[in-house]
Short mmCIF file of C-alpha atoms and ligand atoms in Angstrom, two decimals:
data_model
loop_
_atom_site.label_atom_id
_atom_site.label_comp_id
_atom_site.label_asym_id
_atom_site.label_seq_id
_atom_site.Cartn_x
_atom_site.Cartn_y
_atom_site.Cartn_z
CA MET A 1 -152.03 -79.80 -126.33
CA ALA A 2 -153.87 -76.44 -126.25
CA SER A 3 -156.81 -76.26 -128.67
CA SER A 4 -156.43 -74.26 -131.82
CA GLY A 5 -158.40 -71.19 -132.03
CA GLU A 6 -158.21 -67.60 -130.88
CA ASN A 7 -157.74 -68.11 -127.15
CA GLU A 8 -155.46 -71.00 -125.98
CA GLU A 9 -157.95 -72.53 -123.57
CA THR A 10 -157.61 -75.82 -121.49
CA PRO A 11 -159.81 -78.28 -123.34
CA LEU A 12 -162.74 -79.60 -121.26
CA PRO A 13 -162.82 -82.04 -119.55
CA PHE A 14 -159.44 -82.11 -117.80
CA THR A 15 -158.99 -85.87 -117.56
CA LEU A 16 -155.99 -87.91 -116.05
CA SER A 17 -156.03 -90.76 -118.81
CA ARG A 18 -154.83 -88.21 -121.28
CA PHE A 19 -151.50 -88.00 -119.50
CA GLN A 20 -151.15 -91.60 -118.52
CA VAL A 21 -152.11 -90.78 -114.96
CA SER A 22 -154.24 -93.54 -113.17
CA GLU A 23 -157.37 -92.92 -111.30
CA ASP A 24 -156.18 -95.83 -109.14
CA TYR A 25 -152.38 -95.43 -108.94
CA GLY A 26 -151.76 -91.84 -109.79
CA PHE A 27 -148.13 -91.58 -111.37
CA LEU A 28 -147.34 -95.15 -110.27
CA LEU A 29 -147.08 -97.38 -113.25
CA PRO A 30 -150.31 -99.78 -112.71
CA ASN A 31 -149.25 -103.48 -112.25
CA PRO A 32 -145.68 -103.26 -113.67
CA LEU A 33 -144.44 -106.29 -115.62
CA MET A 34 -142.07 -108.48 -113.76
CA GLU A 35 -140.25 -110.27 -116.64
CA LEU A 36 -138.84 -109.29 -119.97
CA PRO A 37 -139.17 -111.45 -123.01
CA ALA A 38 -136.86 -114.44 -123.04
CA PRO A 39 -133.99 -112.91 -125.29
CA TYR A 40 -133.53 -110.51 -122.48
CA GLY A 41 -132.78 -113.29 -119.82
CA PRO A 42 -129.04 -112.22 -119.49
CA TRP A 43 -130.17 -108.80 -118.29
CA MET A 44 -132.81 -110.22 -115.88
CA GLU A 45 -130.38 -112.67 -114.47
CA ILE A 46 -127.79 -110.32 -113.58
CA ALA A 47 -130.28 -107.83 -112.28
CA SER A 48 -131.94 -110.45 -110.03
CA SER A 49 -128.62 -111.02 -108.08
CA LEU A 50 -127.52 -107.30 -107.95
CA PRO A 51 -127.03 -106.90 -104.32
CA GLN A 52 -124.85 -110.10 -104.06
CA LEU A 53 -122.76 -109.25 -107.31
CA ILE A 54 -122.10 -105.70 -105.92
CA ALA A 55 -121.26 -106.92 -102.37
CA SER A 56 -118.72 -109.46 -103.81
CA ARG A 57 -117.46 -106.95 -106.30
CA GLN A 58 -118.14 -109.19 -109.33
CA LEU A 59 -120.86 -106.92 -111.03
CA ARG A 60 -118.45 -105.18 -113.28
CA SER A 61 -116.89 -108.29 -114.66
CA ARG A 62 -120.26 -109.93 -115.06
CA LEU A 63 -121.45 -107.05 -116.98
CA HIS A 64 -118.33 -107.16 -119.35
CA GLN A 65 -119.19 -110.78 -120.26
CA MET A 66 -123.04 -109.75 -120.89
CA PRO A 67 -123.93 -110.25 -124.62
CA GLN A 68 -124.79 -107.09 -126.55
CA LEU A 69 -128.55 -107.32 -127.08
CA SER A 70 -130.72 -104.93 -129.18
CA ALA A 71 -133.56 -103.21 -127.57
CA GLY A 72 -135.62 -103.63 -130.74
CA ASP A 73 -137.65 -106.81 -129.75
CA LEU A 74 -139.15 -104.80 -126.69
CA SER A 75 -142.65 -103.64 -127.32
CA GLY A 76 -145.16 -101.50 -125.36
CA ARG A 77 -144.98 -99.11 -122.35
CA GLU A 78 -144.63 -102.02 -119.65
CA GLU A 79 -141.85 -103.83 -121.36
CA LEU A 80 -140.01 -100.66 -122.06
CA HIS A 81 -140.33 -99.50 -118.43
CA LEU A 82 -139.24 -102.83 -117.10
CA ALA A 83 -136.12 -102.61 -119.44
CA HIS A 84 -135.26 -99.18 -118.26
CA LEU A 85 -135.65 -100.12 -114.64
CA VAL A 86 -133.38 -103.17 -115.24
CA LEU A 87 -130.62 -101.27 -117.25
CA SER A 88 -130.84 -98.28 -114.97
CA PHE A 89 -130.16 -100.59 -111.87
CA LEU A 90 -127.33 -102.42 -113.77
CA THR A 91 -125.71 -99.06 -114.83
CA MET A 92 -125.80 -97.71 -111.11
CA GLY A 93 -124.29 -100.79 -109.79
CA TYR A 94 -121.61 -100.80 -112.38
CA LEU A 95 -120.60 -97.18 -111.72
CA TRP A 96 -120.80 -97.25 -107.86
CA GLN A 97 -119.70 -100.78 -107.12
CA GLU A 98 -116.24 -99.54 -105.73
CA GLY A 99 -117.62 -96.52 -103.97
CA GLU A 100 -116.94 -92.71 -104.92
CA GLU A 101 -113.33 -93.32 -105.04
CA GLY A 102 -113.53 -96.15 -107.61
CA THR A 103 -115.62 -94.69 -110.22
CA VAL A 104 -115.21 -95.39 -114.16
CA LYS A 105 -115.26 -92.87 -116.91
CA VAL A 106 -116.94 -95.31 -119.62
CA LEU A 107 -120.07 -97.27 -119.66
CA PRO A 108 -119.48 -100.30 -121.69
CA ARG A 109 -121.32 -100.51 -125.04
CA ASN A 110 -123.40 -103.74 -124.19
CA LEU A 111 -125.16 -101.76 -121.53
CA ALA A 112 -124.85 -98.16 -122.89
CA VAL A 113 -126.30 -98.85 -126.36
CA PRO A 114 -129.58 -100.69 -125.33
CA PHE A 115 -129.97 -98.33 -122.38
CA TRP A 116 -129.81 -95.32 -124.72
CA GLU A 117 -132.29 -97.06 -127.21
CA VAL A 118 -134.88 -97.76 -124.45
CA SER A 119 -134.43 -94.26 -122.98
CA GLN A 120 -134.96 -92.74 -126.36
CA ARG A 121 -138.10 -94.69 -126.78
CA LEU A 122 -139.67 -93.73 -123.53
CA GLY A 123 -138.43 -90.09 -123.46
CA LEU A 124 -136.54 -90.59 -120.22
CA PRO A 125 -132.81 -89.94 -119.56
CA PRO A 126 -130.26 -92.91 -119.62
CA ILE A 127 -129.73 -92.90 -115.79
CA LEU A 128 -131.97 -94.21 -112.93
CA SER A 129 -134.77 -91.71 -112.12
CA HIS A 130 -137.60 -91.78 -109.66
CA ALA A 131 -139.80 -93.39 -112.46
CA ASP A 132 -137.48 -96.39 -112.35
CA PHE A 133 -136.66 -96.56 -108.65
CA VAL A 134 -140.26 -96.18 -107.26
CA LEU A 135 -142.85 -95.81 -110.04
CA ALA A 136 -142.13 -98.97 -112.01
CA ASN A 137 -140.42 -100.95 -109.31
CA TRP A 138 -143.20 -102.70 -107.41
CA LYS A 139 -144.96 -106.01 -107.29
CA ARG A 140 -147.57 -107.45 -104.91
CA LYS A 141 -146.54 -110.49 -103.04
CA THR A 142 -150.03 -111.85 -103.12
CA PRO A 143 -151.64 -110.88 -106.58
CA GLY A 144 -154.97 -108.95 -105.88
CA GLY A 145 -153.89 -108.19 -102.45
CA PRO A 146 -153.87 -104.65 -100.92
CA LEU A 147 -151.29 -101.99 -101.80
CA GLU A 148 -149.83 -102.12 -98.40
CA ILE A 149 -146.17 -102.34 -97.52
CA GLU A 150 -146.60 -106.02 -95.94
CA ASN A 151 -147.81 -107.01 -99.35
CA LEU A 152 -145.38 -105.30 -101.60
CA ASP A 153 -141.74 -105.77 -102.75
CA PRO A 154 -139.38 -104.02 -105.23
CA ILE A 155 -138.96 -105.92 -108.54
CA ILE A 156 -135.11 -105.12 -108.69
CA SER A 157 -133.03 -104.36 -105.59
CA LEU A 158 -129.65 -102.92 -104.74
CA PRO A 159 -127.66 -103.11 -101.83
CA GLY A 160 -129.23 -102.09 -98.46
CA GLY A 161 -131.40 -105.13 -97.46
CA GLU A 162 -134.52 -104.35 -95.53
CA SER A 163 -133.84 -100.52 -95.48
CA LEU A 164 -133.44 -100.35 -99.33
CA ARG A 165 -136.90 -102.08 -99.46
CA GLY A 166 -138.39 -99.66 -97.00
CA PHE A 167 -136.93 -96.66 -98.69
CA ILE A 168 -138.46 -97.54 -102.17
CA LEU A 169 -141.82 -98.79 -100.65
CA VAL A 170 -142.41 -95.90 -98.22
CA THR A 171 -141.90 -93.55 -101.14
CA LEU A 172 -144.41 -95.64 -103.17
CA LEU A 173 -146.80 -95.24 -100.13
CA VAL A 174 -146.33 -91.37 -100.50
CA GLU A 175 -147.12 -91.63 -104.12
CA LYS A 176 -150.18 -93.74 -103.39
CA ALA A 177 -151.51 -91.34 -100.53
CA ALA A 178 -151.26 -88.59 -103.21
CA VAL A 179 -153.72 -90.26 -105.62
CA PRO A 180 -156.89 -88.52 -104.17
CA GLY A 181 -155.12 -85.28 -104.47
CA ILE A 182 -154.20 -86.06 -108.07
CA LYS A 183 -157.81 -86.68 -108.81
CA ALA A 184 -158.75 -83.45 -107.01
CA ILE A 185 -156.48 -81.46 -109.32
CA ALA A 186 -158.67 -82.57 -112.23
CA GLN A 187 -161.82 -81.97 -110.46
CA ALA A 188 -160.62 -78.53 -109.43
CA ILE A 189 -159.54 -77.49 -112.78
CA ASN A 190 -162.91 -78.60 -114.26
CA ALA A 191 -164.81 -76.82 -111.61
CA LEU A 192 -162.89 -73.74 -112.10
CA LEU A 193 -163.57 -73.86 -115.73
CA GLN A 194 -167.35 -74.10 -115.09
CA LEU A 195 -167.24 -71.70 -112.29
CA ASP A 196 -168.61 -74.32 -109.85
CA GLU A 197 -167.55 -73.12 -106.54
CA GLU A 198 -169.01 -76.05 -104.53
CA THR A 199 -167.24 -78.76 -106.41
CA LEU A 200 -164.02 -76.51 -106.32
CA HIS A 201 -164.30 -76.33 -102.48
CA LYS A 202 -164.81 -80.13 -102.20
CA ALA A 203 -161.84 -80.73 -104.47
CA LEU A 204 -159.60 -78.41 -102.36
CA GLN A 205 -160.62 -80.28 -99.10
CA GLN A 206 -159.86 -83.48 -100.84
CA LEU A 207 -156.37 -82.14 -101.90
CA ALA A 208 -155.70 -80.97 -98.38
CA GLY A 209 -156.47 -84.38 -96.92
CA ALA A 210 -154.50 -86.03 -99.49
CA VAL A 211 -151.22 -84.14 -98.69
CA GLY A 212 -151.94 -84.75 -94.89
CA ASP A 213 -151.96 -88.35 -95.78
CA MET A 214 -148.73 -88.03 -97.61
CA SER A 215 -146.98 -86.66 -94.52
CA LYS A 216 -148.37 -89.51 -92.45
CA ALA A 217 -146.81 -92.04 -95.12
CA LEU A 218 -143.51 -90.24 -95.12
CA ARG A 219 -143.19 -90.48 -91.44
CA ARG A 220 -143.05 -94.30 -91.87
CA MET A 221 -139.52 -93.94 -93.31
CA HIS A 222 -138.54 -94.00 -89.44
CA ASP A 223 -139.88 -97.39 -88.99
CA TYR A 224 -138.48 -98.95 -92.09
CA VAL A 225 -135.17 -97.26 -92.99
CA ASP A 226 -132.02 -97.29 -90.87
CA PRO A 227 -130.35 -93.85 -91.26
CA ALA A 228 -126.65 -95.56 -91.26
CA VAL A 229 -127.75 -97.92 -93.92
CA PHE A 230 -129.42 -95.27 -96.00
CA TYR A 231 -126.39 -92.90 -95.75
CA SER A 232 -123.31 -95.41 -95.91
CA VAL A 233 -124.79 -98.07 -98.29
CA ILE A 234 -127.93 -96.96 -100.28
CA ARG A 235 -127.39 -93.39 -101.09
CA ILE A 236 -124.39 -93.63 -103.46
CA PHE A 237 -126.24 -95.82 -105.88
CA LEU A 238 -128.62 -92.98 -106.48
CA SER A 239 -126.02 -90.55 -107.39
CA GLY A 240 -125.65 -89.09 -110.68
CA TRP A 241 -122.76 -87.74 -112.96
CA ARG A 242 -123.84 -84.04 -112.99
CA ASP A 243 -122.72 -81.63 -110.36
CA ASN A 244 -121.18 -84.50 -108.64
CA PRO A 245 -117.50 -84.04 -107.55
CA ALA A 246 -116.90 -87.85 -107.58
CA MET A 247 -117.58 -87.76 -111.40
CA PRO A 248 -116.74 -84.25 -112.41
CA HIS A 249 -116.51 -85.05 -116.23
CA GLY A 250 -119.65 -87.17 -116.68
CA LEU A 251 -119.82 -90.48 -118.26
CA VAL A 252 -119.01 -91.73 -121.80
CA TYR A 253 -121.76 -93.92 -123.01
CA GLN A 254 -119.77 -96.13 -125.32
CA GLY A 255 -121.25 -96.56 -128.90
CA VAL A 256 -123.51 -93.71 -128.19
CA SER A 257 -121.46 -90.55 -127.75
CA GLU A 258 -117.66 -90.08 -127.62
CA GLU A 259 -118.13 -86.85 -125.32
CA PRO A 260 -119.08 -87.63 -121.76
CA LEU A 261 -122.73 -86.95 -120.88
CA ALA A 262 -123.94 -85.58 -117.56
CA TYR A 263 -127.26 -86.65 -115.80
CA SER A 264 -128.38 -85.86 -112.34
CA GLY A 265 -129.02 -88.98 -109.98
CA GLY A 266 -132.42 -90.27 -108.82
CA SER A 267 -134.41 -88.11 -106.44
CA ALA A 268 -138.07 -87.70 -105.38
CA ALA A 269 -137.64 -84.27 -106.71
CA GLN A 270 -138.54 -85.89 -109.90
CA SER A 271 -141.87 -87.14 -108.61
CA SER A 272 -144.69 -85.28 -110.46
CA VAL A 273 -146.95 -85.00 -107.34
CA LEU A 274 -145.31 -81.89 -105.70
CA HIS A 275 -144.80 -80.22 -109.07
CA ALA A 276 -148.44 -80.61 -109.79
CA PHE A 277 -149.62 -79.32 -106.57
CA ASP A 278 -147.42 -76.39 -106.67
CA GLU A 279 -148.73 -75.49 -110.22
CA LEU A 280 -152.22 -75.90 -109.23
CA LEU A 281 -151.77 -73.60 -106.01
CA GLY A 282 -149.75 -71.16 -107.91
CA ILE A 283 -146.62 -71.63 -105.61
CA ARG A 284 -143.83 -69.56 -106.86
CA HIS A 285 -140.27 -70.64 -105.80
CA SER A 286 -137.09 -68.65 -106.09
CA ALA A 287 -135.42 -68.50 -109.46
CA GLU A 288 -132.52 -70.87 -108.25
CA SER A 289 -135.08 -73.38 -106.88
CA THR A 290 -137.22 -73.18 -109.96
CA ALA A 291 -134.28 -73.79 -112.13
CA PHE A 292 -133.44 -77.02 -110.23
CA LEU A 293 -136.98 -78.26 -110.01
CA HIS A 294 -137.75 -77.55 -113.74
CA ARG A 295 -134.65 -79.49 -114.63
CA MET A 296 -136.00 -82.34 -112.57
CA ARG A 297 -139.03 -82.40 -114.86
CA ASP A 298 -136.72 -83.72 -117.66
CA TYR A 299 -136.47 -86.82 -115.54
CA MET A 300 -140.30 -87.53 -115.47
CA PRO A 301 -141.93 -89.66 -118.01
CA PRO A 302 -143.12 -87.26 -120.71
CA PRO A 303 -146.81 -87.61 -120.40
CA HIS A 304 -146.48 -86.63 -116.54
CA ARG A 305 -144.33 -83.63 -117.34
CA ALA A 306 -147.19 -82.68 -120.02
CA PHE A 307 -149.69 -83.31 -117.07
CA VAL A 308 -147.76 -80.72 -114.76
CA GLU A 309 -147.46 -78.17 -117.72
CA GLU A 310 -151.06 -78.47 -118.60
CA ILE A 311 -151.93 -77.50 -115.11
CA GLN A 312 -149.45 -74.66 -115.35
CA ARG A 313 -151.45 -73.44 -118.38
CA ALA A 314 -154.89 -73.71 -116.80
CA PRO A 315 -156.57 -70.53 -115.41
CA SER A 316 -155.12 -69.42 -112.14
CA LEU A 317 -156.91 -70.99 -109.08
CA ARG A 318 -155.09 -68.68 -106.78
CA GLN A 319 -156.47 -65.72 -108.83
CA HIS A 320 -159.84 -67.06 -108.82
CA VAL A 321 -159.93 -67.70 -105.13
CA LEU A 322 -158.39 -64.09 -104.57
CA SER A 323 -161.24 -62.46 -106.50
CA SER A 324 -164.23 -64.84 -105.53
CA ARG A 325 -164.25 -63.18 -101.93
CA ASN A 326 -165.49 -66.55 -100.81
CA GLY A 327 -164.25 -67.16 -97.18
CA LYS A 328 -164.92 -70.92 -97.47
CA LEU A 329 -162.89 -71.32 -100.53
CA CYS A 330 -160.23 -69.26 -99.37
CA ALA A 331 -159.81 -71.39 -96.22
CA ALA A 332 -159.87 -74.56 -98.08
CA PHE A 333 -157.20 -73.04 -100.44
CA ASN A 334 -155.03 -72.08 -97.35
CA GLN A 335 -155.51 -75.62 -95.91
CA CYS A 336 -153.79 -77.10 -99.13
CA VAL A 337 -150.98 -74.50 -98.87
CA SER A 338 -150.55 -75.29 -94.99
CA ALA A 339 -150.50 -78.97 -95.57
CA LEU A 340 -147.97 -78.68 -98.33
CA THR A 341 -145.76 -76.51 -96.03
CA ASP A 342 -146.03 -79.16 -93.36
CA PHE A 343 -145.13 -81.96 -95.73
CA ARG A 344 -141.98 -79.98 -96.79
CA THR A 345 -141.01 -79.40 -93.07
CA HIS A 346 -141.60 -83.16 -92.37
CA HIS A 347 -139.27 -83.75 -95.22
CA ILE A 348 -136.52 -81.52 -94.02
CA ALA A 349 -136.55 -83.33 -90.78
CA ILE A 350 -136.14 -86.61 -92.55
CA VAL A 351 -133.27 -85.19 -94.72
CA THR A 352 -131.50 -83.83 -91.58
CA LYS A 353 -131.69 -87.37 -89.96
CA TYR A 354 -130.83 -89.45 -93.01
CA ILE A 355 -128.15 -87.42 -94.31
CA THR A 356 -126.78 -84.71 -91.97
CA THR A 357 -126.89 -86.63 -88.57
CA ALA A 358 -126.04 -89.90 -90.43
CA ALA A 359 -122.92 -88.13 -92.08
CA ALA A 360 -121.76 -86.82 -88.61
CA LYS A 361 -122.18 -90.32 -87.06
CA ALA A 362 -120.47 -92.00 -89.98
CA LYS A 363 -117.52 -89.61 -89.50
CA ALA A 364 -117.30 -90.25 -85.78
CA GLY A 365 -117.43 -93.97 -86.43
CA ARG A 366 -120.67 -94.49 -84.87
CA GLY A 367 -122.67 -95.17 -87.86
CA GLU A 368 -122.08 -98.87 -88.67
CA PRO A 369 -125.03 -100.35 -90.77
CA ALA A 370 -126.88 -103.07 -89.19
CA ASP A 371 -126.34 -106.74 -90.27
CA GLY A 372 -127.98 -107.94 -93.62
CA ALA A 373 -127.62 -104.56 -95.40
CA GLY A 374 -124.29 -105.63 -97.17
CA PRO A 375 -121.05 -103.75 -96.79
CA PRO A 376 -120.75 -100.07 -97.83
CA PRO A 377 -119.03 -99.77 -101.29
CA GLY A 378 -115.73 -98.23 -100.07
CA LYS A 379 -115.83 -95.58 -97.22
CA PRO A 380 -118.88 -93.73 -96.44
CA PRO A 381 -119.48 -91.04 -99.31
CA SER A 382 -118.26 -87.67 -98.12
CA LEU A 383 -118.37 -85.82 -101.47
CA LEU A 384 -122.29 -85.56 -101.45
CA GLU A 385 -122.59 -84.51 -97.72
CA ALA A 386 -124.01 -81.02 -98.69
CA LYS A 387 -125.41 -82.02 -102.07
CA GLY A 388 -128.54 -84.13 -102.98
CA THR A 389 -128.35 -87.01 -105.25
CA GLY A 390 -130.13 -84.75 -107.64
CA GLY A 391 -127.13 -82.30 -107.25
CA SER A 392 -128.84 -79.65 -105.30
CA HIS A 393 -127.42 -77.74 -102.36
CA ILE A 394 -129.75 -79.50 -99.79
CA PHE A 395 -130.74 -77.26 -97.06
CA ARG A 396 -130.54 -73.86 -98.90
CA PHE A 397 -132.76 -75.36 -101.47
CA LEU A 398 -135.23 -77.37 -99.26
CA LYS A 399 -135.66 -74.54 -96.87
CA SER A 400 -136.15 -72.03 -99.80
CA VAL A 401 -138.80 -74.24 -101.28
CA ARG A 402 -140.62 -74.74 -97.85
CA ASP A 403 -140.67 -71.04 -97.14
CA THR A 404 -141.98 -70.05 -100.61
CA THR A 405 -144.59 -72.69 -100.23
CA ARG A 406 -145.72 -70.86 -97.03
CA GLU A 407 -145.90 -67.56 -98.79
CA GLY A 408 -148.49 -68.93 -100.98
CA MET A 409 -151.24 -68.50 -98.37
CA ILE A 410 -153.82 -66.08 -99.18
CA SER A 411 -154.38 -63.68 -96.38
CA ALA A 412 -158.02 -62.77 -95.57
C1 LIG B 501 -134.60 -91.07 -96.55
C2 LIG B 501 -135.56 -90.29 -97.37
C3 LIG B 501 -135.27 -89.12 -98.10
C4 LIG B 501 -134.34 -88.37 -98.14
C5 LIG B 501 -132.82 -88.50 -97.47
C6 LIG B 501 -134.41 -87.21 -99.16
C7 LIG B 501 -133.55 -86.30 -99.58
C8 LIG B 501 -133.81 -85.24 -100.48
C9 LIG B 501 -132.87 -84.41 -101.12
C10 LIG B 501 -131.45 -84.35 -100.51
C11 LIG B 501 -133.52 -83.51 -101.81
C12 LIG B 501 -132.84 -82.34 -102.46
C13 LIG B 501 -132.95 -82.65 -103.99
C14 LIG B 501 -131.82 -83.51 -104.53
O1 LIG B 501 -130.80 -83.02 -104.83
O2 LIG B 501 -131.99 -84.78 -104.65
C15 LIG B 501 -134.87 -83.90 -101.82
C16 LIG B 501 -135.88 -83.28 -102.66
C17 LIG B 501 -137.07 -83.81 -102.55
N1 LIG B 501 -137.61 -84.75 -101.98
FE1 LIG B 501 -136.75 -85.98 -100.73
N2 LIG B 501 -135.82 -87.40 -99.47
C18 LIG B 501 -136.38 -88.56 -99.09
C19 LIG B 501 -137.59 -89.02 -99.23
C20 LIG B 501 -138.56 -88.36 -99.95
C21 LIG B 501 -139.90 -88.94 -100.31
C22 LIG B 501 -140.44 -90.23 -99.61
C23 LIG B 501 -140.46 -87.99 -100.89
C24 LIG B 501 -141.93 -88.08 -101.37
C25 LIG B 501 -142.30 -88.58 -102.60
C26 LIG B 501 -139.59 -86.91 -101.21
C27 LIG B 501 -139.87 -85.74 -102.10
C28 LIG B 501 -139.03 -84.80 -102.38
C29 LIG B 501 -139.36 -83.71 -103.24
C30 LIG B 501 -140.69 -83.24 -103.71
C31 LIG B 501 -138.18 -82.92 -103.40
C32 LIG B 501 -137.99 -81.72 -104.06
C33 LIG B 501 -138.10 -80.55 -103.15
C34 LIG B 501 -139.60 -80.08 -102.80
O3 LIG B 501 -140.34 -79.88 -103.70
O4 LIG B 501 -139.84 -79.81 -101.66
N3 LIG B 501 -138.26 -87.08 -100.63
N4 LIG B 501 -134.97 -84.93 -101.06
#
C-alpha cells in the first residue's frame, strides 16, 4: 500500500475506511446479517439448534445428512462473513461433540468444501476465529437500540448457555471500548506526519482512556461467565488442530486436501486491537511471543491485518516522543503503555481464574457447571491445561508479553 516513489512514505491521510475499520464499530462487523439467502436454509437450520444437537450427540449424524451446497451463490462481505461464521460453528461442533477423546480425523466433504470456498474468498483460515466468534456474531435485540449487553445476543451459539453468551458479548464490549483508541491511532499517525504535537498529545490521551475502558469492560467477564462452564463446557469448542495433543495430526478437509491441515483455534490473540496498539507504541515482544502473535495475524480479516502492518510501517512514534523532549507528550505516551500493561495484568488474572483455578476445581470434582449450560462433552478437557486454544504455552507467553509491554515505557 506504500506510495511509489523514492521514499516509501505512509500516504496522507491515514484513514480507517481504507482498511474496513469502522469509525463507529472499530473492527466489529457493522450490523452483521442474520440470515443467508434461501438456498442455504439447511446450514442455518442446523446452526440455529447447535447447542441442543451437540448436547444430544446428534450433530454429527445431522451433518452427515446435510446436502452438499456450493458457496457460489453467496455475494458480498456480509453474506460471506455470516457463511463463515455458520460453517465454522458447525465445524467446531462436529469436531468436539464427543470431547477431546472422541475426535475425528476427517471433516466431511459437504462441510469442508463450502467452508474452504468461503474461507478463500474472505482470506480467512477454514476454522473458527475471533472474527467469527465475536466480530461477526452479534445482533441487537431491539433494532436501533444501544450496543449494550442487555440489548445484544450472539447470532449463532455453542453449548454453554448464559456463560457462552456472556463470553462472546463481554469480548465484544472490549472491542467496542477500543473504538476511540483505534480512531486515536489514525489521528496520532496523521499528527506525527504533520508534526502537530498538540493533536498528537490529545490522540495519546484518548488512546490511554480507551485502553482503561477496555480493562473495565474485561472485568465484566466476572459477572457474566461462570468459570466451571467456561472451562468444562465452552473452551473445547474453541480448540484448534495445530499444537493440540488431542488432534496431533491435524484434520483432513475431504474434497479439499488429502493431506491433513493444521490450524490454531479461536482466541482473542487474533483481535487486531492489541496488535495495532503495540505497533503504534513500538512495543517489542520476545522473539518467541512475536512469532506466535504474528501467526495469529493470519487469522485476522486481511484488511485488518493490512491496517496493523501499515501502522508498523508508519514513522516511529516512540522515536518522535524520545527526540521531542516534550514532557507532556512523553507522559501521555507512558500513560498508554501503563494502561496497556494494566490491561494485560487484568487479563492474566482472568486467565488464571478461568483456566488454572477452574482446572484444579474440575480435577478435584468441585467444578460442576451450573444448570442450563448443557453437559460437558466428555470429561473436562485435560490436554489443554497449560496451552491456550491458540496453542500457546499460556503463562510463560502472557507474562512475557505483559513484561515487554511495561519495558516500552520511556524514562524521563
Ligand atoms: C475468560 C476469558 C478469557 C480467557 C480464558 C482468555 C485466555 C487467553 C489465553 C489462554 C491466551 C493465550 C493465547 C492462546 O493460545 O489462545 C490469550 C491471549 C490473549 N487474549 Fe485472552 N482470554 C480471555 C478473554 C480475553 C478478552 C475478552 C480479550 C480482549 C479482547 C482477550 C485478549 C487477548 C489477547 C490480546 C491475547 C494475546 C496476548 C496479548 O497480546 O497480551 N482475552 N487469552
